[in-house]
Structures are given as C-alpha cells and as structure tokens.
CSV table of C-alpha atoms in Angstrom, one decimal:
chain,number,residue,atom,x,y,z
A,1,ASN,CA,4.8,15.9,-11.8
A,2,ALA,CA,7.0,12.8,-11.5
A,3,GLY,CA,5.7,11.9,-8.0
A,4,VAL,CA,7.5,8.8,-6.8
A,5,THR,CA,10.1,7.3,-9.2
A,6,GLN,CA,11.7,3.9,-8.7
A,7,THR,CA,14.9,2.5,-10.6
A,8,PRO,CA,15.3,0.0,-11.9
A,9,LYS,CA,12.0,-1.3,-13.0
A,10,PHE,CA,13.2,-4.8,-13.6
A,11,ARG,CA,16.3,-6.8,-12.5
A,12,VAL,CA,17.4,-10.3,-12.4
A,13,LEU,CA,20.0,-11.4,-9.9
A,14,LYS,CA,21.8,-14.6,-9.0
A,15,THR,CA,21.8,-15.8,-5.5
A,16,GLY,CA,24.4,-14.0,-3.4
A,17,GLN,CA,24.6,-10.9,-5.6
A,18,SER,CA,24.0,-7.5,-4.2
A,19,MET,CA,21.9,-4.6,-5.5
A,20,THR,CA,20.4,-1.3,-4.6
A,21,LEU,CA,16.9,0.0,-5.5
A,22,LEU,CA,16.5,3.7,-5.6
A,23,CYS,CA,13.4,5.6,-4.8
A,24,ALA,CA,13.0,9.4,-5.4
A,25,GLN,CA,10.1,11.6,-4.7
A,26,ASP,CA,9.6,15.3,-5.6
A,27,MET,CA,6.6,16.0,-3.3
A,28,ASN,CA,8.7,17.0,-0.3
A,29,HIS,CA,7.2,14.3,1.8
A,30,GLU,CA,8.5,13.5,5.2
A,31,TYR,CA,7.9,9.8,5.3
A,32,MET,CA,9.0,7.2,2.8
A,33,TYR,CA,8.6,3.3,2.8
A,34,TRP,CA,9.6,0.3,1.1
A,35,TYR,CA,7.0,-2.5,0.6
A,36,ARG,CA,7.1,-5.9,-1.0
A,37,GLN,CA,4.2,-7.6,-2.7
A,38,ASP,CA,3.9,-11.3,-3.2
A,39,PRO,CA,1.0,-13.3,-4.5
A,40,GLY,CA,-1.5,-14.1,-1.8
A,41,MET,CA,0.5,-12.1,0.8
A,42,GLY,CA,-0.5,-8.5,0.1
A,43,LEU,CA,1.8,-5.5,0.7
A,44,ARG,CA,4.2,-5.9,3.5
A,45,LEU,CA,6.3,-3.1,5.0
A,46,ILE,CA,10.1,-3.7,4.9
A,47,HIS,CA,11.6,-0.5,6.2
A,48,TYR,CA,10.5,3.1,6.5
A,49,SER,CA,11.8,6.4,7.3
A,50,VAL,CA,10.4,9.5,9.1
A,51,GLY,CA,12.9,11.9,7.7
A,52,GLU,CA,16.3,12.5,6.4
A,53,GLY,CA,19.0,10.4,8.2
A,54,THR,CA,16.4,8.2,10.0
A,55,THR,CA,15.3,4.6,9.2
A,56,ALA,CA,13.3,2.0,11.0
A,57,LYS,CA,12.3,-1.6,10.5
A,58,GLY,CA,8.9,-2.8,9.3
A,59,GLU,CA,7.3,-6.1,9.3
A,60,VAL,CA,9.8,-8.0,7.1
A,61,PRO,CA,13.2,-6.3,7.4
A,62,ASP,CA,15.6,-9.3,7.4
A,63,GLY,CA,17.9,-9.4,4.4
A,64,TYR,CA,17.5,-5.8,3.6
A,65,ASN,CA,19.1,-2.4,4.5
A,66,VAL,CA,18.0,1.1,3.8
A,67,SER,CA,19.4,4.6,3.7
A,68,ARG,CA,17.9,8.1,3.6
A,69,LEU,CA,20.7,10.5,3.2
A,70,LYS,CA,18.6,13.0,1.4
A,71,LYS,CA,14.9,13.8,2.1
A,72,GLN,CA,13.9,13.0,-1.5
A,73,ASN,CA,15.7,9.7,-1.8
A,74,PHE,CA,15.2,6.3,0.0
A,75,LEU,CA,17.5,3.4,-1.0
A,76,LEU,CA,16.8,-0.2,-0.4
A,77,GLY,CA,19.7,-2.6,-0.5
A,78,LEU,CA,20.0,-6.3,-0.7
A,79,GLU,CA,23.5,-7.5,0.4
A,80,SER,CA,23.2,-11.0,-0.6
A,81,ALA,CA,20.2,-11.8,-2.6
A,82,ALA,CA,18.1,-15.0,-1.9
A,83,PRO,CA,15.4,-16.6,-4.1
A,84,SER,CA,12.9,-15.7,-1.4
A,85,GLN,CA,13.6,-12.1,-2.1
A,86,THR,CA,12.0,-12.6,-5.6
A,87,SER,CA,9.2,-10.1,-5.4
A,88,VAL,CA,7.7,-6.8,-6.7
A,89,TYR,CA,9.0,-3.9,-4.5
A,90,PHE,CA,7.0,-0.7,-4.1
A,91,CYS,CA,8.4,2.6,-2.7
A,92,ALA,CA,5.9,5.1,-1.3
A,93,SER,CA,5.8,8.3,0.4
A,94,SER,CA,3.5,10.2,2.5
A,95,THR,CA,2.9,13.5,4.2
A,96,THR,CA,2.0,14.1,7.9
A,97,SER,CA,-0.5,16.8,7.4
A,98,GLY,CA,-4.1,17.0,6.3
A,99,GLY,CA,-7.0,14.8,7.0
A,100,THR,CA,-5.7,11.9,4.9
A,101,ALA,CA,-2.2,12.2,6.4
A,102,GLY,CA,-0.6,8.8,5.9
A,103,GLU,CA,-2.1,8.4,2.4
A,104,LEU,CA,0.5,6.6,0.4
A,105,PHE,CA,1.8,7.7,-3.0
A,106,PHE,CA,3.4,4.7,-4.7
A,107,GLY,CA,6.1,4.3,-7.2
A,108,GLU,CA,5.5,2.1,-10.2
A,109,GLY,CA,7.2,-0.9,-8.7
A,110,SER,CA,10.4,-2.8,-9.3
A,111,ARG,CA,10.2,-6.4,-10.3
A,112,LEU,CA,13.1,-8.4,-8.9
A,113,THR,CA,13.9,-12.0,-9.7
A,114,VAL,CA,16.6,-13.9,-7.9
A,115,LEU,CA,17.8,-17.1,-9.5
B,1,GLY,CA,-0.7,-6.2,16.1
B,2,GLN,CA,-3.2,-5.8,13.3
B,3,ASN,CA,-5.3,-8.4,11.4
B,4,ILE,CA,-7.3,-7.4,8.3
B,5,ASP,CA,-9.6,-9.7,6.4
B,6,GLN,CA,-11.2,-9.3,3.0
B,7,PRO,CA,-12.4,-11.7,0.4
B,8,THR,CA,-9.8,-13.1,-2.0
B,9,GLU,CA,-11.8,-12.8,-5.1
B,10,MET,CA,-15.2,-11.5,-6.4
B,11,THR,CA,-16.9,-11.4,-9.8
B,12,ALA,CA,-19.7,-9.0,-10.8
B,13,THR,CA,-21.5,-7.9,-14.0
B,14,GLU,CA,-20.9,-4.8,-15.9
B,15,GLY,CA,-23.4,-2.1,-14.8
B,16,ALA,CA,-24.2,-3.8,-11.5
B,17,ILE,CA,-23.3,-2.8,-7.9
B,18,VAL,CA,-20.7,-4.7,-5.9
B,19,GLN,CA,-19.8,-4.5,-2.2
B,20,ILE,CA,-16.2,-5.5,-1.0
B,21,ASN,CA,-16.1,-6.0,2.7
B,22,CYS,CA,-13.2,-5.6,5.1
B,23,THR,CA,-13.0,-6.5,8.7
B,24,TYR,CA,-10.0,-5.5,10.9
B,25,GLN,CA,-8.7,-6.2,14.4
B,26,THR,CA,-6.1,-3.5,15.6
B,27,SER,CA,-4.5,-2.5,18.7
B,28,GLY,CA,-5.4,1.1,17.8
B,29,PHE,CA,-7.3,2.7,14.9
B,30,ASN,CA,-6.6,6.1,13.2
B,31,GLY,CA,-8.1,5.7,9.8
B,32,LEU,CA,-9.0,3.2,7.0
B,33,PHE,CA,-8.0,3.5,3.3
B,34,TRP,CA,-9.1,1.8,0.2
B,35,TYR,CA,-6.7,1.5,-2.7
B,36,GLN,CA,-7.3,0.2,-6.2
B,37,GLN,CA,-4.5,-1.8,-8.0
B,38,HIS,CA,-4.7,-2.8,-11.6
B,39,ALA,CA,-2.6,-5.8,-12.6
B,40,GLY,CA,1.0,-4.8,-13.0
B,41,GLU,CA,0.5,-1.3,-11.7
B,42,ALA,CA,1.0,0.5,-8.4
B,43,PRO,CA,-1.8,1.0,-5.9
B,44,THR,CA,-3.8,4.2,-6.2
B,45,PHE,CA,-5.8,5.9,-3.5
B,46,LEU,CA,-9.6,5.6,-3.6
B,47,SER,CA,-11.1,6.6,-0.2
B,48,TYR,CA,-10.5,7.4,3.4
B,49,ASN,CA,-12.6,7.0,6.4
B,50,VAL,CA,-11.8,7.9,10.0
B,51,LEU,CA,-15.4,8.5,11.4
B,52,ASP,CA,-18.3,6.2,11.2
B,53,GLY,CA,-20.5,6.5,8.2
B,54,LEU,CA,-20.5,6.7,4.5
B,55,GLU,CA,-18.1,8.6,2.2
B,56,GLU,CA,-19.3,9.1,-1.3
B,57,LYS,CA,-17.0,9.8,-4.2
B,58,GLY,CA,-18.7,9.5,-7.6
B,59,ARG,CA,-19.4,5.8,-8.4
B,60,PHE,CA,-17.3,4.7,-5.4
B,61,SER,CA,-18.5,4.9,-1.7
B,62,SER,CA,-16.8,3.6,1.4
B,63,PHE,CA,-18.4,2.9,4.7
B,64,LEU,CA,-16.9,2.6,8.2
B,65,SER,CA,-18.1,1.2,11.5
B,66,ARG,CA,-15.4,1.5,14.2
B,67,SER,CA,-17.4,-0.4,16.8
B,68,LYS,CA,-17.7,-3.4,14.5
B,69,GLY,CA,-14.2,-3.1,13.1
B,70,TYR,CA,-15.8,-3.2,9.6
B,71,SER,CA,-15.7,-1.3,6.4
B,72,TYR,CA,-16.9,-1.8,2.9
B,73,LEU,CA,-16.2,-0.4,-0.5
B,74,LEU,CA,-19.3,0.0,-2.7
B,75,LEU,CA,-18.8,0.3,-6.6
B,76,LYS,CA,-21.8,1.3,-8.6
B,77,GLU,CA,-22.5,1.1,-12.3
B,78,LEU,CA,-19.6,-1.3,-12.8
B,79,GLN,CA,-17.4,-0.8,-15.8
B,80,MET,CA,-14.8,-3.3,-17.3
B,81,LYS,CA,-12.1,-0.9,-16.2
B,82,ASP,CA,-13.0,-1.5,-12.6
B,83,SER,CA,-11.6,-5.0,-12.8
B,84,ALA,CA,-8.7,-4.7,-10.5
B,85,SER,CA,-7.6,-5.6,-6.9
B,86,TYR,CA,-9.0,-3.6,-4.1
B,87,LEU,CA,-6.8,-3.2,-1.0
B,88,CYS,CA,-8.1,-2.3,2.5
B,89,ALA,CA,-5.6,-0.6,4.7
B,90,VAL,CA,-5.6,0.4,8.3
B,91,ARG,CA,-3.7,3.1,10.0
B,92,GLY,CA,-3.0,2.2,13.6
B,93,SER,CA,-2.7,4.6,16.4
B,94,SER,CA,0.5,5.0,18.4
B,95,LEU,CA,1.3,5.8,21.9
B,96,TYR,CA,4.1,8.1,20.5
B,97,SER,CA,4.3,10.5,17.7
B,98,GLY,CA,6.3,9.3,14.8
B,99,ALA,CA,6.0,7.1,11.8
B,100,GLY,CA,4.2,4.5,13.8
B,101,SER,CA,1.2,6.8,13.8
B,102,TYR,CA,1.3,6.9,10.0
B,103,GLN,CA,2.0,3.3,9.0
B,104,LEU,CA,-0.6,1.5,7.0
B,105,THR,CA,-1.1,-2.1,7.3
B,106,PHE,CA,-2.7,-3.7,4.2
B,107,GLY,CA,-5.1,-6.6,3.8
B,108,LYS,CA,-4.3,-9.2,1.2
B,109,GLY,CA,-6.6,-7.6,-1.3
B,110,THR,CA,-9.8,-8.5,-3.2
B,111,LYS,CA,-9.4,-9.3,-6.8
B,112,LEU,CA,-12.5,-8.1,-8.6
B,113,SER,CA,-13.5,-9.3,-12.1
B,114,VAL,CA,-16.1,-7.4,-14.0
B,115,ILE,CA,-17.8,-9.6,-16.7
B,116,PRO,CA,-19.9,-8.4,-19.6
C-alpha cells in the first residue's frame, strides 16, 4: 500500500517563485492536512480539509493556498516563495471513525529551500 | 488554545528504561497521541490515550492523567534504534462537529539519544 505520497521530495526555489506540492492518499480518508516542521518549532498546521471541495486555515496559513478537488488529493501552493518558507512539509490524512480517529498517517515529507 | 510541553532532549543507555513526560493545557481534550520520528523521516504512530491510565504496547507504554494534564511515554529495554524524536500531540474537543474535533496539536518533540 502506498499510503500517503508527496511530490516532489526536494525542491529549491528562488524568492518570488511559485510552486505546488502534491499529496495523494489511497486510504479513502476524509481529512487531509499540511504541516510544516522547523527546528525547535515542532509540527505546525498550515491548512486542512474535511472533505472534497473544502479547505480551512490552520495555525500558520499565511503565504500558502490549498485545494482539494478530489478526495484523494490535497495540493499546497506557494504563490510567491519567501526564505521564511524554507522548511520540511508533511502531508497527512486521517479517518473519522474508530477509537483512534484523528490518528495521522504521514507522507515522507518534502524538503523545500527558498534562496 | 493549546500549550504542550515536553523536554527538548534526553539521553539514556541501551537496555535501560526511559520516561518522556508531556504536559498540556488545552481548551478541550479528546485524546493524546505519541509519535516517533527518526531523523529525516515522517512521524509514525506509537500510542493513543483518551482515558486515564496506562496503555501498554510491547516495550512501549503510555500513561495519561487528564486531571493533571499529564502524560508520559515509557520505553523499556532501550535499543539503539529507539534513538529518535518523540512527539506528544493532543486532540482538542470542539463545540461543533468537523475537522476541529480531529485536529492534533503537537509539542516540539523530545530528541532521545540511546548510547551504548
């Protein structure tokens, strides 16, 4: 099983460039999330989605946009990249049923460097 | 809002037992998760507590006291491969149904180094 797949795994951007990170999950999960992880800061939620066609802001949404046109895909966009967006980005998904509802299944991460 | 505290780093000896503490202050509580994250990899689920008490899972156990806003992860018979960061995450409750009920807020993680 592929689980949660992120592309690309690595990317280097120049300030002001745009890019999109793609997340795909094959577990039929309702919820999907984008987190960023920085040294000393832990995982911080950027945006999330409760289902196809819906998105919502998390803790640190500024500078990012998201879309969920299909249930299995969640895209994270940077319209004008800034050095402060240099980070490791993790996509995750979760189901809403069962005792551990909310357990996150993570992708392998995407390391983004903005010069 | 939610505030989650855990030690930044810990060191323990191979074969020993180590306890990683997590304290939290939340506007609501609906479960606590522990994740393991090896360097350069994604976090993976270790344990889940929603009621007070101890949950045992092989060499790993997790304890929760809701009244004290406190949890710990206990690792027994430490192995070198246990060197990793351990993330405490709290699921808050929400006044409405929806993703807010399932969002996890993470602590900054505890980096555990196991030495021979």
